[in-house]
Amino acid sequence: MVEGAQSALLAPFSDPQAVARYAEGPPRFVPGFTDLQRMAAILLAERAPSDARVLVLGAGGGLELQAFARAQPGWSFDGVDPSAEMLKLAEHTVGEFLPRVRLHKGYIEDAPEGPFDAATCLLTLHFLPADERLRTVRQIRRRLKPGAPFVAAHSSFPQDKDERPAWLSRYAAFAVASGADPDLARKARTAVDTHLNLFSPQQDEAILREAGFSQLSLFYAAFTWRGWLAYA
């Protein structure tokens, strides 16, 4: 990950006090956050078997692990995240489902080899520059069985210099309308604008295809966020 993004945006994921409040953030900054998780589980289940083994990259916090485990009682999960504090939170969040979850500290290279029946990467890939994002997505695909589904969702919106500022302002305005402190929303907008590796939806789709995924379909679009279903 790039150093700027680590210092400005990733540092809170290692701060115990910030981590304790993590669950408050995504619903305020990501429109339809809970529905995004619900849709991801539905899409994976279209092809994943009832006893699927699922790779969840960026699993810190445990919110999607909890949602997937509740939706599919026969699935087991390998969750990967670089933050030890976020993995501690994930253990607490998944609660009764923890026997079906294995957590791994690190990045994609620290994930088990699989092969997995499905994979997700939610609200994570925007932290990576293009070359690292491509490498990560390739490594996800390599761990999947042929034809297995993959769901990715992250910040992705038009990057034209005349459009980008408007979309970033809408990102902050949604957070304020959802109850976020206006000063926090303003700082988040500045941090995203300055430090995140943002691409247009067309560029993001090209990365997925170059990594070897096929049958891409956009299933989620909400202000500055996009989500895709693809197959290994």
Short mmCIF file of C-alpha atoms in Angstrom, two decimals:
data_model
loop_
_atom_site.label_atom_id
_atom_site.label_comp_id
_atom_site.label_asym_id
_atom_site.label_seq_id
_atom_site.Cartn_x
_atom_site.Cartn_y
_atom_site.Cartn_z
CA MET A 1 0.00 0.00 0.00
CA VAL A 2 1.16 3.51 -0.64
CA GLU A 3 2.64 5.31 2.34
CA GLY A 4 0.30 8.31 2.13
CA ALA A 5 -2.80 6.17 2.28
CA GLN A 6 -1.35 4.22 5.18
CA SER A 7 -0.65 7.32 7.24
CA ALA A 8 -3.81 9.28 6.52
CA LEU A 9 -6.46 6.62 6.05
CA LEU A 10 -5.21 3.32 7.45
CA ALA A 11 -3.78 4.49 10.76
CA PRO A 12 -7.22 4.50 12.48
CA PHE A 13 -7.52 0.77 11.77
CA SER A 14 -4.68 0.23 14.26
CA ASP A 15 -6.03 2.64 16.86
CA PRO A 16 -8.03 0.70 19.49
CA GLN A 17 -10.34 3.65 20.19
CA ALA A 18 -11.06 4.23 16.51
CA VAL A 19 -11.53 0.51 15.90
CA ALA A 20 -14.06 0.34 18.73
CA ARG A 21 -16.19 2.86 16.79
CA TYR A 22 -15.60 1.25 13.38
CA ALA A 23 -19.10 -0.17 12.93
CA GLU A 24 -20.55 3.37 13.02
CA GLY A 25 -18.57 4.48 9.97
CA PRO A 26 -19.46 2.39 6.91
CA PRO A 27 -23.26 2.90 7.09
CA ARG A 28 -22.70 6.67 7.19
CA PHE A 29 -20.26 6.82 4.28
CA VAL A 30 -21.43 3.91 2.09
CA PRO A 31 -25.02 4.14 0.82
CA GLY A 32 -26.87 0.87 1.34
CA PHE A 33 -23.96 -0.67 3.26
CA THR A 34 -26.03 -3.44 4.86
CA ASP A 35 -27.80 -4.16 1.57
CA LEU A 36 -24.42 -4.36 -0.19
CA GLN A 37 -23.44 -7.23 2.11
CA ARG A 38 -26.82 -8.90 1.63
CA MET A 39 -26.54 -8.64 -2.17
CA ALA A 40 -22.99 -10.00 -2.09
CA ALA A 41 -24.14 -13.09 -0.19
CA ILE A 42 -26.98 -13.64 -2.65
CA LEU A 43 -24.67 -13.36 -5.66
CA LEU A 44 -22.09 -15.74 -4.21
CA ALA A 45 -24.80 -18.27 -3.36
CA GLU A 46 -25.90 -18.46 -6.99
CA ARG A 47 -22.87 -20.66 -7.71
CA ALA A 48 -21.22 -21.46 -4.39
CA PRO A 49 -22.32 -24.76 -2.83
CA SER A 50 -24.11 -24.99 0.49
CA ASP A 51 -20.85 -26.04 2.17
CA ALA A 52 -18.71 -23.41 0.40
CA ARG A 53 -15.34 -22.28 1.61
CA VAL A 54 -15.20 -18.50 1.12
CA LEU A 55 -12.20 -16.15 1.05
CA VAL A 56 -12.89 -12.69 2.49
CA LEU A 57 -10.08 -10.22 1.84
CA GLY A 58 -10.21 -7.08 4.00
CA ALA A 59 -12.20 -8.90 6.66
CA GLY A 60 -11.21 -6.69 9.60
CA GLY A 61 -14.19 -5.61 11.65
CA GLY A 62 -16.05 -8.78 10.75
CA LEU A 63 -19.23 -7.14 9.49
CA GLU A 64 -19.43 -9.02 6.19
CA LEU A 65 -18.27 -12.24 7.84
CA GLN A 66 -21.16 -11.94 10.25
CA ALA A 67 -23.64 -11.18 7.46
CA PHE A 68 -22.45 -14.04 5.25
CA ALA A 69 -22.36 -16.56 8.09
CA ARG A 70 -25.87 -15.64 9.17
CA ALA A 71 -27.16 -15.98 5.59
CA GLN A 72 -25.44 -19.31 4.86
CA PRO A 73 -25.18 -21.69 7.83
CA GLY A 74 -23.08 -24.21 5.89
CA TRP A 75 -20.36 -21.86 4.68
CA SER A 76 -16.92 -21.54 6.26
CA PHE A 77 -14.65 -18.54 5.89
CA ASP A 78 -11.02 -17.47 5.76
CA GLY A 79 -10.80 -13.76 6.56
CA VAL A 80 -7.62 -11.79 5.85
CA ASP A 81 -6.72 -8.31 7.11
CA PRO A 82 -3.44 -6.50 7.88
CA SER A 83 -4.69 -4.92 11.13
CA ALA A 84 -4.44 -6.96 14.32
CA GLU A 85 -6.86 -4.57 16.06
CA MET A 86 -9.45 -5.01 13.32
CA LEU A 87 -9.10 -8.78 13.49
CA LYS A 88 -9.74 -8.62 17.24
CA LEU A 89 -12.91 -6.69 16.47
CA ALA A 90 -13.84 -9.29 13.84
CA GLU A 91 -13.59 -12.06 16.45
CA HIS A 92 -16.01 -10.17 18.67
CA THR A 93 -18.35 -9.25 15.79
CA VAL A 94 -18.79 -12.74 14.36
CA GLY A 95 -19.63 -14.03 17.83
CA GLU A 96 -21.49 -17.33 17.62
CA PHE A 97 -20.22 -17.89 14.06
CA LEU A 98 -16.54 -17.88 15.06
CA PRO A 99 -16.20 -21.71 14.83
CA ARG A 100 -16.74 -21.36 11.06
CA VAL A 101 -14.21 -18.54 10.66
CA ARG A 102 -10.41 -18.56 10.43
CA LEU A 103 -8.71 -15.18 10.61
CA HIS A 104 -5.29 -14.41 9.11
CA LYS A 105 -3.21 -11.27 9.69
CA GLY A 106 -1.65 -9.94 6.52
CA TYR A 107 -2.38 -9.40 2.84
CA ILE A 108 -3.45 -11.64 -0.01
CA GLU A 109 -0.15 -13.55 -0.01
CA ASP A 110 -0.92 -14.54 3.59
CA ALA A 111 -4.23 -16.11 2.61
CA PRO A 112 -4.53 -19.90 2.35
CA GLU A 113 -4.04 -21.33 -1.11
CA GLY A 114 -7.57 -22.68 -1.33
CA PRO A 115 -9.05 -23.55 -3.70
CA PHE A 116 -12.04 -21.51 -2.58
CA ASP A 117 -15.61 -21.74 -3.81
CA ALA A 118 -16.09 -17.95 -3.69
CA ALA A 119 -14.38 -14.73 -2.61
CA THR A 120 -15.14 -11.15 -1.70
CA CYS A 121 -13.17 -7.95 -1.30
CA LEU A 122 -15.38 -5.17 0.03
CA LEU A 123 -14.28 -1.56 0.66
CA THR A 124 -10.61 -2.49 0.34
CA LEU A 125 -9.15 -2.32 -3.18
CA HIS A 126 -9.28 1.49 -3.31
CA PHE A 127 -6.36 1.54 -0.86
CA LEU A 128 -4.09 -0.03 -3.50
CA PRO A 129 -2.34 1.58 -6.48
CA ALA A 130 -3.00 0.08 -9.89
CA ASP A 131 -0.10 -2.39 -9.99
CA GLU A 132 -0.72 -3.65 -6.47
CA ARG A 133 -4.45 -3.85 -7.10
CA LEU A 134 -3.89 -5.96 -10.21
CA ARG A 135 -1.47 -8.24 -8.35
CA THR A 136 -3.93 -8.67 -5.49
CA VAL A 137 -6.87 -9.47 -7.75
CA ARG A 138 -4.76 -11.97 -9.67
CA GLN A 139 -3.85 -13.67 -6.41
CA ILE A 140 -7.51 -13.85 -5.45
CA ARG A 141 -8.39 -15.45 -8.78
CA ARG A 142 -5.55 -17.96 -8.46
CA ARG A 143 -7.06 -19.18 -5.19
CA LEU A 144 -10.53 -19.74 -6.68
CA LYS A 145 -11.95 -22.84 -8.29
CA PRO A 146 -12.72 -22.44 -12.02
CA GLY A 147 -15.97 -20.55 -12.44
CA ALA A 148 -16.14 -19.49 -8.79
CA PRO A 149 -17.82 -16.12 -8.09
CA PHE A 150 -15.98 -13.05 -6.86
CA VAL A 151 -17.63 -9.90 -5.53
CA ALA A 152 -15.63 -6.67 -5.27
CA ALA A 153 -16.94 -3.29 -4.12
CA HIS A 154 -15.00 -0.12 -3.45
CA SER A 155 -14.73 3.57 -4.24
CA SER A 156 -14.97 4.00 -8.01
CA PHE A 157 -16.42 6.99 -9.86
CA PRO A 158 -15.68 9.33 -12.80
CA GLN A 159 -12.19 10.79 -12.51
CA ASP A 160 -12.48 13.57 -15.07
CA LYS A 161 -11.18 16.77 -13.52
CA ASP A 162 -14.53 18.48 -14.08
CA GLU A 163 -16.55 15.67 -12.45
CA ARG A 164 -14.36 14.36 -9.66
CA PRO A 165 -14.82 17.30 -7.22
CA ALA A 166 -18.61 17.09 -7.46
CA TRP A 167 -18.64 13.38 -6.68
CA LEU A 168 -16.32 13.85 -3.72
CA SER A 169 -18.61 16.56 -2.37
CA ARG A 170 -21.58 14.21 -2.73
CA TYR A 171 -19.63 11.57 -0.81
CA ALA A 172 -19.19 13.99 2.10
CA ALA A 173 -22.75 15.30 1.87
CA PHE A 174 -24.17 11.78 2.13
CA ALA A 175 -22.11 11.15 5.25
CA VAL A 176 -23.41 14.34 6.86
CA ALA A 177 -26.99 13.50 5.88
CA SER A 178 -26.47 10.07 7.48
CA GLY A 179 -25.38 11.55 10.80
CA ALA A 180 -21.63 11.98 10.46
CA ASP A 181 -20.00 15.01 12.06
CA PRO A 182 -19.60 17.64 9.29
CA ASP A 183 -15.97 18.29 10.22
CA LEU A 184 -15.21 14.55 10.10
CA ALA A 185 -16.93 14.29 6.72
CA ARG A 186 -14.90 17.22 5.39
CA LYS A 187 -11.65 15.66 6.61
CA ALA A 188 -12.64 12.33 5.10
CA ARG A 189 -13.30 14.00 1.74
CA THR A 190 -9.88 15.64 1.82
CA ALA A 191 -8.15 12.40 2.78
CA VAL A 192 -9.90 10.44 0.03
CA ASP A 193 -9.10 13.10 -2.55
CA THR A 194 -5.45 13.30 -1.49
CA HIS A 195 -4.48 9.76 -0.65
CA LEU A 196 -6.77 7.13 -2.15
CA ASN A 197 -5.93 5.45 -5.45
CA LEU A 198 -9.14 6.22 -7.29
CA PHE A 199 -10.12 4.96 -10.73
CA SER A 200 -13.13 5.23 -12.96
CA PRO A 201 -15.49 2.24 -13.16
CA GLN A 202 -14.13 1.51 -16.65
CA GLN A 203 -10.57 1.34 -15.31
CA ASP A 204 -11.63 -0.88 -12.43
CA GLU A 205 -13.37 -3.27 -14.81
CA ALA A 206 -10.24 -3.39 -16.98
CA ILE A 207 -8.17 -4.43 -13.94
CA LEU A 208 -10.57 -7.27 -13.14
CA ARG A 209 -10.45 -8.51 -16.72
CA GLU A 210 -6.66 -8.27 -16.88
CA ALA A 211 -6.51 -10.35 -13.70
CA GLY A 212 -8.38 -13.12 -15.53
CA PHE A 213 -11.95 -12.63 -14.34
CA SER A 214 -14.80 -12.88 -16.84
CA GLN A 215 -18.54 -12.24 -17.13
CA LEU A 216 -18.28 -8.98 -15.22
CA SER A 217 -21.52 -7.36 -14.20
CA LEU A 218 -22.11 -4.18 -12.23
CA PHE A 219 -24.64 -4.89 -9.47
CA TYR A 220 -24.14 -1.89 -7.18
CA ALA A 221 -23.72 1.82 -7.88
CA ALA A 222 -24.20 4.44 -5.18
CA PHE A 223 -22.59 7.87 -5.47
CA THR A 224 -18.82 7.22 -5.30
CA TRP A 225 -19.13 3.43 -4.83
CA ARG A 226 -19.37 0.54 -7.30
CA GLY A 227 -19.66 -3.22 -6.92
CA TRP A 228 -19.05 -5.99 -9.43
CA LEU A 229 -19.75 -9.68 -9.75
CA ALA A 230 -17.19 -11.67 -11.77
CA TYR A 231 -16.14 -15.28 -12.24
CA ALA A 232 -12.77 -17.01 -12.12
#
